[in-house]
XYZ file of C-alpha atoms in Angstrom:
681
model
C 3.108 6.239 -4.650
C 3.489 6.003 -0.912
C 6.451 4.342 0.741
C 6.293 0.664 1.585
C 7.483 0.495 5.188
C 6.762 -3.129 6.031
C 10.343 -4.276 5.454
C 11.564 -1.663 7.932
C 9.070 -2.413 10.681
C 11.531 -3.207 13.433
C 11.880 -4.415 16.983
C 14.202 -3.741 19.854
C 14.555 -6.449 22.460
C 14.553 -5.675 26.134
C 16.377 -8.684 27.489
C 18.202 -11.384 25.554
C 21.694 -12.775 25.713
C 22.297 -12.332 21.983
C 20.975 -8.780 21.793
C 24.390 -7.152 21.968
C 27.403 -9.375 21.323
C 30.401 -8.088 23.203
C 32.939 -6.351 21.025
C 36.616 -6.752 21.851
C 37.303 -3.582 19.912
C 35.152 -1.066 18.012
C 33.778 -2.407 14.717
C 31.978 -0.904 11.744
C 29.303 -2.594 9.605
C 28.291 -0.586 6.485
C 25.216 -1.433 4.375
C 23.699 -0.314 1.078
C 20.017 0.536 0.638
C 18.613 -0.709 -2.685
C 15.384 0.378 -4.382
C 14.016 -0.288 -7.859
C 16.323 2.230 -9.500
C 19.432 1.024 -7.602
C 21.383 2.258 -4.557
C 19.404 4.919 -2.700
C 21.165 5.280 0.634
C 22.388 3.023 3.365
C 23.043 2.253 6.976
C 26.188 2.224 9.074
C 26.343 0.270 12.346
C 29.245 1.195 14.633
C 29.744 -1.011 17.675
C 31.772 0.328 20.604
C 34.025 -1.888 22.704
C 31.311 -2.020 25.388
C 28.689 -3.222 22.858
C 26.882 0.101 22.409
C 25.504 0.396 18.875
C 25.302 3.611 16.871
C 23.130 3.260 13.762
C 23.122 5.904 11.021
C 20.251 5.240 8.605
C 19.402 7.271 5.519
C 17.885 6.835 2.080
C 16.431 9.080 -0.600
C 13.118 8.266 -2.274
C 11.862 10.978 -4.644
C 13.061 13.712 -2.300
C 11.672 11.934 0.732
C 13.320 9.459 3.058
C 14.477 9.127 6.666
C 17.752 10.342 8.120
C 18.030 9.021 11.653
C 20.692 8.241 14.210
C 20.078 5.561 16.835
C 22.096 5.016 20.016
C 21.385 1.660 21.673
C 23.026 0.799 24.980
C 22.997 -2.552 26.755
C 23.373 -3.732 30.336
C 25.585 -6.477 31.710
C 23.044 -9.203 30.925
C 22.328 -8.040 27.389
C 19.262 -6.013 28.324
C 18.687 -2.726 26.502
C 19.050 0.075 28.996
C 18.682 3.017 26.643
C 17.446 3.792 23.132
C 17.506 7.227 21.521
C 16.497 7.802 17.884
C 16.763 11.317 16.469
C 16.693 12.946 13.036
C 13.849 13.073 10.535
C 11.374 10.484 9.287
C 10.401 9.497 5.737
C 8.317 12.659 5.294
C 11.086 14.832 6.809
C 9.212 15.403 10.080
C 11.367 15.512 13.237
C 12.131 12.265 15.080
C 12.866 12.195 18.804
C 12.147 8.737 20.236
C 13.349 7.529 23.625
C 13.263 4.284 25.578
C 14.870 3.537 28.930
C 15.113 0.741 31.471
C 15.497 2.348 34.869
C 14.785 1.084 38.371
C 12.661 -1.816 37.094
C 10.558 0.413 34.833
C 10.378 0.477 31.057
C 9.553 3.962 29.824
C 9.194 5.128 26.238
C 7.943 7.994 24.128
C 7.445 8.108 20.361
C 5.264 9.916 17.852
C 2.779 7.058 18.137
C 2.536 6.691 21.890
C 4.213 6.842 25.268
C 4.049 4.795 28.448
C 5.707 3.126 31.383
C 5.403 -0.493 32.557
C 7.172 -2.818 34.933
C 10.173 -4.524 33.328
C 9.893 -8.216 32.431
C 12.478 -10.468 30.786
C 10.115 -11.632 28.039
C 9.212 -8.297 26.424
C 10.272 -6.596 23.185
C 9.979 -2.876 22.670
C 9.059 -1.864 19.122
C 10.757 1.363 18.050
C 8.389 3.445 15.965
C 11.315 4.777 13.905
C 13.308 1.591 13.478
C 15.489 0.207 10.707
C 17.013 -3.020 9.442
C 19.520 -3.172 12.309
C 16.840 -3.025 14.995
C 15.087 -5.854 13.157
C 18.322 -7.850 13.294
C 18.608 -7.118 17.033
C 15.091 -8.472 17.473
C 15.950 -11.597 15.515
C 18.961 -12.286 17.728
C 16.838 -11.775 20.823
C 14.087 -14.096 19.606
C 16.662 -16.776 18.826
C 17.766 -16.623 22.452
C 14.217 -16.640 23.848
C 12.361 -19.742 25.015
C 10.579 -21.274 22.016
C 11.703 -18.308 19.918
C 8.811 -16.232 21.244
C 8.556 -12.936 23.130
C 5.774 -10.496 23.958
C 5.818 -7.110 22.269
C 5.623 -3.693 23.836
C 3.304 -1.804 23.393
C 1.346 -4.909 22.257
C 1.375 -8.227 20.457
C 3.672 -11.268 20.360
C 6.517 -12.238 18.015
C 7.954 -15.603 17.012
C 10.972 -16.601 14.922
C 11.694 -19.675 12.784
C 14.760 -20.588 10.758
C 13.629 -21.110 7.170
C 16.685 -21.620 4.931
C 20.358 -20.796 4.302
C 22.277 -18.921 1.639
C 23.374 -22.312 0.314
C 19.690 -23.106 -0.312
C 19.142 -19.754 -2.013
C 22.198 -19.881 -4.236
C 22.636 -23.608 -4.764
C 25.894 -23.412 -2.862
C 28.073 -20.393 -2.134
C 26.291 -17.181 -3.162
C 29.475 -15.422 -4.230
C 33.141 -15.367 -3.200
C 33.533 -13.534 0.080
C 29.824 -13.538 0.970
C 29.265 -14.913 4.452
C 27.242 -18.049 5.020
C 23.925 -16.888 6.463
C 20.486 -18.139 7.443
C 17.039 -16.837 6.622
C 14.740 -16.299 9.594
C 11.039 -15.469 9.416
C 9.562 -13.352 12.209
C 5.801 -13.341 12.677
C 3.605 -11.301 14.973
C 4.195 -7.646 14.257
C 2.627 -7.308 10.818
C 0.431 -9.103 8.333
C 3.420 -10.886 6.751
C 6.320 -12.891 8.103
C 9.315 -10.520 8.191
C 12.350 -12.138 6.510
C 15.855 -11.353 7.760
C 19.204 -12.967 6.870
C 21.835 -13.204 9.632
C 25.490 -14.167 9.290
C 25.887 -17.695 10.724
C 29.172 -16.882 12.462
C 28.374 -13.486 13.979
C 24.571 -13.157 13.808
C 25.121 -9.733 12.246
C 22.738 -8.633 9.508
C 23.534 -9.766 5.960
C 20.342 -8.816 4.143
C 16.803 -7.606 4.827
C 14.062 -6.418 2.524
C 12.072 -7.147 -0.621
C 11.893 -6.241 -4.310
C 10.530 -2.842 -3.247
C 13.449 -1.905 -0.987
C 16.230 -3.761 0.800
C 19.364 -3.424 2.921
C 22.485 -5.493 2.209
C 26.077 -5.611 3.445
C 28.088 -3.098 1.439
C 30.009 -4.911 -1.270
C 27.510 -7.785 -1.414
C 24.845 -5.946 -3.433
C 24.956 -8.545 -6.207
C 23.382 -11.210 -3.997
C 20.245 -9.168 -3.274
C 18.229 -10.384 -6.317
C 18.960 -14.036 -5.468
C 17.905 -13.669 -1.843
C 14.798 -11.653 -2.736
C 13.718 -14.206 -5.321
C 14.350 -17.130 -2.970
C 12.570 -15.707 0.069
C 9.648 -14.477 -2.057
C 9.110 -17.935 -3.513
C 9.479 -19.607 -0.116
C 6.917 -17.316 1.530
C 4.639 -17.648 -1.494
C 4.832 -21.431 -1.253
C 3.793 -21.334 2.395
C 0.964 -18.956 1.539
C -0.192 -21.151 -1.365
C -0.398 -24.223 0.844
C -2.656 -22.369 3.273
C -4.711 -20.766 0.475
C -6.137 -24.092 -0.693
C -8.261 -24.431 2.428
C -9.532 -20.841 2.283
C -11.436 -20.998 -0.997
C -14.181 -23.128 -2.488
C -13.150 -23.889 -6.058
C -15.492 -26.822 -6.653
C -17.098 -25.014 -9.583
C -20.585 -26.191 -8.655
C -23.451 -23.838 -9.541
C -24.323 -21.408 -6.749
C -27.636 -19.761 -5.958
C -27.658 -16.554 -3.901
C -31.221 -15.861 -2.825
C -33.199 -13.391 -0.697
C -30.728 -10.593 -1.511
C -31.188 -6.852 -1.686
C -29.506 -6.268 -5.046
C -27.788 -2.952 -5.724
C -28.344 -2.241 -9.418
C -25.233 -0.268 -10.425
C -26.850 0.902 -13.672
C -30.035 2.312 -12.149
C -28.337 3.072 -8.817
C -31.147 1.550 -6.791
C -31.785 -1.347 -4.439
C -33.942 -4.229 -5.638
C -35.256 -6.450 -2.830
C -36.001 -10.174 -2.930
C -33.486 -10.975 -5.650
C -31.848 -14.270 -6.598
C -28.638 -14.653 -8.625
C -27.462 -17.914 -10.160
C -23.735 -18.462 -10.834
C -22.338 -21.107 -13.176
C -18.795 -21.621 -14.471
C -17.554 -18.415 -12.872
C -20.179 -16.254 -14.605
C -23.560 -14.841 -13.642
C -26.095 -17.123 -15.329
C -29.368 -15.553 -14.224
C -30.762 -12.679 -12.158
C -34.382 -12.368 -11.103
C -36.949 -12.229 -8.325
C -36.843 -14.860 -5.606
C -38.608 -17.954 -6.883
C -38.164 -17.039 -10.537
C -34.547 -18.249 -10.699
C -34.576 -21.967 -9.975
C -31.986 -24.095 -8.177
C -30.865 -27.524 -9.307
C -30.000 -30.424 -6.986
C -26.261 -29.695 -7.261
C -26.496 -26.012 -6.390
C -24.896 -24.557 -3.299
C -27.506 -22.189 -1.892
C -26.505 -18.975 -0.104
C -29.278 -17.286 1.858
C -28.436 -13.572 1.830
C -31.071 -12.827 4.502
C -31.770 -9.450 2.902
C -28.160 -8.294 2.848
C -27.044 -6.036 0.011
C -25.632 -7.946 -2.966
C -23.450 -5.986 -5.356
C -20.411 -6.324 -7.612
C -17.077 -6.532 -5.844
C -15.340 -3.205 -5.275
C -12.475 -1.878 -7.389
C -9.434 -0.027 -6.030
C -8.132 1.929 -9.003
C -4.761 2.858 -7.468
C -2.650 0.268 -5.685
C 0.956 -0.909 -5.607
C 0.717 -4.560 -4.656
C 3.331 -5.853 -2.261
C 2.599 -9.565 -2.489
C 0.240 -12.323 -1.477
C -0.869 -10.682 1.766
C -2.102 -7.604 -0.065
C -4.272 -9.936 -2.119
C -5.826 -11.364 1.045
C -6.413 -7.897 2.497
C -8.260 -6.880 -0.644
C -10.475 -9.957 -0.705
C -11.554 -9.736 2.954
C -12.510 -6.103 2.308
C -14.628 -6.970 -0.719
C -12.130 -5.648 -3.264
C -12.226 -8.114 -6.153
C -10.397 -5.960 -8.716
C -7.420 -3.607 -8.403
C -5.477 -1.479 -10.813
C -1.769 -1.648 -10.013
C -0.213 1.704 -10.886
C 3.465 0.747 -10.820
C 5.398 -2.331 -9.798
C 8.150 -4.758 -10.680
C 7.073 -6.233 -14.033
C 7.957 -9.843 -13.277
C 6.634 -9.849 -9.699
C 3.335 -8.297 -10.755
C 2.969 -10.802 -13.573
C 3.542 -13.656 -11.138
C 0.954 -12.327 -8.670
C -1.539 -11.892 -11.498
C -1.104 -15.502 -12.572
C -1.317 -16.790 -9.003
C -4.445 -14.781 -8.155
C -6.143 -15.842 -11.382
C -5.322 -19.525 -10.920
C -6.241 -19.605 -7.232
C -2.742 -20.610 -6.181
C -2.883 -17.452 -4.091
C -5.856 -15.463 -2.806
C -6.241 -12.075 -4.427
C -8.192 -9.820 -6.776
C -8.158 -9.424 -10.527
C -5.397 -7.037 -11.620
C -5.488 -4.316 -14.244
C -1.887 -3.272 -14.877
C -0.323 0.130 -15.496
C 3.382 0.351 -16.370
C 5.413 2.962 -14.468
C 7.990 4.962 -16.468
C 10.261 7.715 -15.133
C 13.206 9.846 -16.172
C 16.859 9.301 -15.339
C 17.035 11.589 -12.341
C 18.184 11.346 -8.705
C 14.524 11.886 -7.740
C 13.219 9.112 -10.009
C 10.619 6.737 -8.636
C 11.403 3.138 -7.654
C 11.315 1.673 -11.162
C 13.878 0.190 -13.535
C 12.037 1.677 -16.538
C 13.941 4.958 -16.896
C 14.162 7.081 -20.034
C 16.186 10.045 -21.233
C 15.810 9.792 -25.044
C 12.982 9.133 -27.521
C 14.612 5.810 -28.380
C 14.529 4.732 -24.735
C 10.908 5.874 -24.489
C 9.916 3.728 -27.481
C 11.794 0.740 -26.058
C 10.141 1.007 -22.640
C 6.628 1.344 -24.064
C 7.285 -1.778 -26.146
C 8.583 -3.641 -23.083
C 5.415 -2.758 -21.168
C 3.229 -3.827 -24.072
C 5.097 -7.121 -24.419
C 4.537 -7.800 -20.697
C 0.786 -7.462 -21.130
C 0.358 -3.912 -19.836
C -2.326 -1.809 -21.498
C -1.739 1.417 -19.593
C 1.328 3.633 -19.230
C 1.883 5.727 -16.119
C 4.194 8.695 -16.598
C 6.036 9.648 -13.415
C 7.359 12.896 -11.989
C 10.911 13.051 -13.379
C 10.167 12.298 -17.046
C 11.548 15.065 -19.260
C 8.491 17.062 -20.438
C 9.897 16.867 -23.984
C 9.473 13.085 -23.862
C 5.852 13.185 -22.671
C 4.366 13.520 -26.184
C 6.687 10.741 -27.387
C 5.390 8.336 -24.735
C 1.778 9.362 -25.308
C 1.948 9.001 -29.095
C 3.622 5.597 -28.889
C 1.216 4.301 -26.241
C -1.892 5.637 -27.947
C -0.666 4.141 -31.215
C -0.815 0.736 -29.534
C -4.236 1.415 -28.034
C -2.818 1.908 -24.541
C -4.235 4.249 -21.935
C -1.920 7.012 -20.621
C -2.060 8.556 -17.168
C 0.211 9.477 -14.305
C 1.799 12.268 -12.352
C 2.520 15.565 -14.030
C 6.312 15.743 -14.554
C 8.287 18.551 -12.954
C 8.241 21.610 -15.201
C 4.740 20.901 -16.533
C 1.297 21.861 -15.328
C -1.678 19.547 -15.334
C -3.301 21.661 -18.030
C -0.258 21.099 -20.251
C -0.382 17.365 -19.574
C -4.046 17.229 -20.541
C -3.348 19.165 -23.721
C -0.548 16.730 -24.579
C -3.010 13.848 -24.383
C -3.192 12.428 -20.835
C -6.307 10.274 -20.536
C -6.207 10.469 -16.756
C -4.235 12.164 -13.980
C -3.339 10.513 -10.697
C -3.568 12.416 -7.395
C -5.514 15.539 -6.432
C -2.386 17.493 -5.478
C -1.728 18.125 -9.180
C -5.048 19.962 -9.440
C -3.658 22.580 -7.077
C -0.093 22.557 -8.391
C -1.551 23.557 -11.762
C -2.018 27.064 -10.354
C 1.318 27.448 -8.581
C 4.274 29.583 -9.743
C 6.827 28.203 -12.208
C 9.528 27.853 -9.547
C 7.222 25.522 -7.586
C 6.135 23.557 -10.655
C 9.803 23.003 -11.512
C 10.302 21.045 -8.262
C 7.266 18.764 -8.227
C 9.329 15.597 -8.688
C 10.359 15.912 -5.030
C 8.640 16.446 -1.724
C 7.454 19.871 -2.928
C 4.497 18.178 -4.623
C 3.261 17.170 -1.162
C 4.316 20.068 1.018
C 3.290 22.930 -1.250
C -0.362 21.841 -1.597
C -0.493 21.200 2.158
C 0.580 24.785 2.749
C -1.272 26.578 -0.056
C -4.277 24.585 -1.316
C -6.492 26.406 1.175
C -5.804 29.662 -0.680
C -7.106 28.553 -4.088
C -10.412 30.197 -5.026
C -12.452 27.447 -6.663
C -14.773 30.055 -8.188
C -11.937 31.917 -9.901
C -11.805 32.305 -13.702
C -8.564 30.289 -13.742
C -10.232 27.299 -12.091
C -13.255 27.568 -14.380
C -10.977 27.498 -17.461
C -9.168 24.480 -16.008
C -12.438 22.617 -15.462
C -13.553 23.455 -18.992
C -10.294 22.004 -20.332
C -10.861 18.737 -18.468
C -14.413 18.610 -19.764
C -13.312 19.201 -23.349
C -10.706 16.430 -23.182
C -12.894 13.996 -21.187
C -10.061 13.707 -18.677
C -10.478 11.214 -15.840
C -9.162 12.021 -12.352
C -7.908 9.620 -9.663
C -7.939 11.773 -6.483
C -6.444 9.299 -3.919
C -7.621 11.623 -1.164
C -6.601 9.206 1.583
C -3.008 9.405 0.346
C -2.979 13.078 1.368
C -5.370 13.072 4.295
C -3.009 11.349 6.715
C -0.152 13.714 5.850
C -2.359 16.805 6.030
C -4.602 15.993 8.998
C -2.600 13.430 10.974
C -2.084 14.143 14.661
C 0.542 12.264 16.718
C -0.921 9.458 18.844
C -4.199 9.496 16.862
C -4.929 6.795 14.276
C -4.820 7.839 10.643
C -8.197 8.721 9.171
C -8.019 5.961 6.567
C -7.697 3.246 9.239
C -9.455 4.780 12.246
C -12.698 2.842 11.773
C -10.822 -0.472 11.500
C -7.984 0.187 13.942
C -9.152 -2.378 16.512
C -9.178 -5.142 13.884
C -5.539 -4.721 12.874
C -2.461 -6.488 14.260
C -1.170 -4.399 17.196
C 1.994 -3.178 15.523
C 0.175 -2.360 12.274
C -2.318 -0.347 14.292
C 0.515 1.433 16.083
C 2.118 2.320 12.752
C -1.038 4.239 11.838
C -0.561 6.725 14.706
C 2.501 8.709 13.726
C 0.915 11.963 12.654
C 1.437 13.913 9.440
C 3.521 16.662 7.887
C 2.612 19.303 10.436
C 5.298 19.932 13.002
C 3.073 21.892 15.368
C -0.565 22.785 15.943
C -0.443 25.844 13.672
C 0.913 23.854 10.738
C -1.595 21.084 11.296
C -4.424 23.643 11.249
C -3.185 25.059 7.947
C -2.815 21.617 6.412
C -6.280 20.561 7.588
C -7.756 23.643 5.913
C -5.939 22.700 2.724
C -7.274 19.159 2.860
C -10.788 20.538 3.191
C -10.133 22.364 -0.086
C -9.140 18.984 -1.593
C -12.584 17.714 -0.572
C -14.289 20.772 -2.046
C -12.387 20.493 -5.336
C -13.436 16.839 -5.585
C -17.054 17.929 -5.260
C -16.507 20.557 -7.955
C -15.033 17.928 -10.262
C -18.099 15.745 -9.758
C -20.607 18.556 -10.294
C -18.732 19.514 -13.456
C -19.131 16.048 -14.928
C -15.464 15.076 -14.612
C -15.159 11.296 -14.331
C -13.700 10.193 -10.978
C -12.171 6.791 -10.239
C -11.619 5.700 -6.650
C -8.162 4.596 -5.575
C -6.100 4.634 -2.402
C -2.367 4.436 -3.206
C -2.150 2.906 0.250
C -2.438 -0.106 2.492
C -4.383 -2.822 0.691
C -8.075 -3.242 1.332
C -8.873 -1.175 4.392
C -8.476 2.466 3.227
C -10.827 2.198 0.223
C -14.061 2.703 2.139
C -12.722 5.867 3.718
C -11.790 7.158 0.256
C -15.455 6.712 -0.617
C -16.496 8.432 2.615
C -14.447 11.426 1.493
C -16.365 11.460 -1.803
C -19.647 11.533 0.102
C -18.243 14.371 2.222
C -17.498 16.162 -1.070
C -21.183 16.008 -1.953
C -21.305 12.914 -4.153
C -24.414 10.872 -3.249
C -23.629 7.425 -1.878
C -25.472 5.650 -4.696
C -23.255 7.440 -7.221
C -20.144 6.526 -5.241
C -21.217 2.871 -5.339
C -21.662 3.172 -9.086
C -18.262 4.780 -9.708
C -16.614 2.125 -7.482
C -17.944 -0.663 -9.688
C -19.489 0.039 -13.079
C -17.761 3.390 -13.511
C -14.282 1.917 -13.070
C -15.099 -0.938 -15.450
C -16.302 1.555 -18.072
C -13.129 3.628 -17.780
C -11.005 0.522 -18.316
C -13.302 -0.810 -21.081
C -14.074 -3.943 -19.099
C -17.763 -3.233 -18.534
C -18.679 -6.112 -20.852
C -17.521 -8.438 -18.054
C -17.518 -6.350 -14.890
C -19.230 -3.616 -12.930
C -22.813 -4.859 -12.683
C -24.785 -7.952 -11.708
C -26.071 -9.186 -15.043
C -26.067 -12.462 -16.998
C -22.800 -13.156 -18.779
C -20.660 -11.030 -16.478
C -17.952 -12.264 -14.130
C -19.324 -13.609 -10.869
C -17.416 -11.112 -8.714
C -19.927 -10.523 -5.937
C -20.053 -9.350 -2.321
C -22.673 -9.249 0.412
C -22.896 -6.279 2.785
C -24.613 -6.563 6.174
C -25.895 -3.016 6.057
C -27.143 -0.369 3.675
C -24.284 1.444 1.900
C -26.798 3.624 0.033
C -27.738 5.203 3.357
C -24.253 4.975 4.902
C -21.295 4.374 2.611
C -19.308 3.227 5.650
C -21.427 0.068 5.722
C -19.169 -1.184 2.925
C -16.891 -2.286 5.754
C -19.463 -4.925 6.742
C -18.447 -7.508 4.145
C -19.801 -10.969 4.991
C -19.365 -12.831 1.693
C -16.961 -12.537 -1.240
C -16.989 -14.416 -4.526
C -14.556 -13.863 -7.400
C -15.138 -15.700 -10.651
C -17.447 -18.112 -8.852
C -14.851 -18.902 -6.170
C -16.148 -18.444 -2.613
C -13.671 -17.356 0.044
C -13.544 -18.322 3.721
C -13.224 -14.787 5.065
C -12.686 -15.666 8.779
C -9.885 -18.080 7.851
C -8.186 -15.504 5.647
C -8.433 -12.895 8.409
C -6.899 -15.258 10.950
C -4.015 -16.009 8.603
C -2.972 -12.341 8.512
C -3.806 -11.395 12.098
C -6.953 -9.395 11.309
C -9.783 -9.622 13.840
C -13.328 -10.312 12.592
C -16.047 -7.674 12.498
C -17.414 -7.057 16.019
C -20.668 -8.951 15.398
C -18.921 -11.897 13.743
C -16.892 -13.251 16.675
């Protein structure tokens, strides 16, 4: 599970009267960082008498997490004259970011980029390593700007709107002693509006974040659930109103003709094909002319484009309505969520299914972890067999049919969870808990294992295996995977074990590629092909580099990632079932995951099969999904290219239908700031 950073995307204003309120005397503003399991760190904002702000920001997330110190100085007119951010980032890599206003020039350097431009009063600089306080500074600046709008540096434009108050969220006073505050929504530097709550009297930060992670004034932690619930519903309501115009839900029969059908069973292209859709299902498939239209049909001329089932991303952690839109515009009509807030995920599932929001079908896995400081961001924590039984029942009662065991579960409780889940007919997968090897997990009864790093950790010494619930599970494979001999007897015995147990693997190669091959200033591999389509600040966020601190480390890590690719090919040649997931940003990275499979030696036609029919078979949904055949769900996409020859052509999605609903892809893209494909302007 990769960190969700959207709520900490942050801005620093260059010139605005409210950017740095004068302080008569030094003040201190402490905050608590909340994640699924509770307090996980915090932030302290010290303001000097001259208005200079010193921001200490730190949180712990499974052994990862940033620890930065920011010094922000202001000029006489409120303009930022200096910004210095030092420390380490989420992956513990060094941070040394600088910005300065000097002699009419704005100069900056970060891990993403560097530059110098002439100063203007209507610009915002976006710190690459920001935090909730720099977001609050941006909000204050936008409130002071004409029309609440300012240009962004290095690129883009931001706008702010007041949306509500704490009285609206709480039906009056939130709690004794909690300041009256207002909710502001900032658009322009991400896919989503960024919500931030500012104290009405001081404009200091009260709350910022989401159900995934949030920052709140220390002592006011109890109000966080109310504010999260309120802002989520408000943003969802706005999204739902726009969603109505972006989908055709008339239910009329549809005829898609003159298509090049990709048969996922035979793994071959069939030209001149027509498909008829009625009542959300595929009613007929046949040669052009053999499947007839009726007077009420909507006819789609495919013009020879490839027609195939919608893609499946088998490893996501949905973050809301925008993730649903990102999946749909990328042709992803089904996702498997591998760990989320139970209630939020249930709500998104209902909204996507009903059409209130735009998004894919969801297969749900329930995340369970141990009571440990390195536990994942989940409330479902266990330390006894009784707690394990109770959590499995809770997941079952919420409609989950898969359990995901996480990294800090006590190995003694693994067989308890597996037996209980299997007794209910649930699938069991996950990380391999610290102190266990993957081979031991398979022998205990795992149906599937998430993440290719555990393939390599299986062969590491006991002292390494004991620490795999922290950042060791990422750093050790980056340093040592290159040294594993894939032809060794140990690897052959491991493969034989997986074969004997029919174990499925979920490599999520893109989740490791950026960390192991990322170079500062270069776009991440998973987004490089789409980088020009993304909102400017999203694109910038993809250029921070990876784990390697210098060229030598990056070379070592790149060699290790190549071994990840080679091991994936070995898994395929050995008949181990692979499912394709990203564990990353919704929609866009999936095609590059498939490109990695082709690089591993898996033919493109087989990759297309595993991305559709194969996933449906693993989840026992192939009666309704995975192929274009009568009686199956009408989840269909058109590709303006030939993904059998070039798997990257899967990016050329021109048409998406889910359950017979047709989506207006250009309108959805515009709503989230995504540019159209180059030939679709």
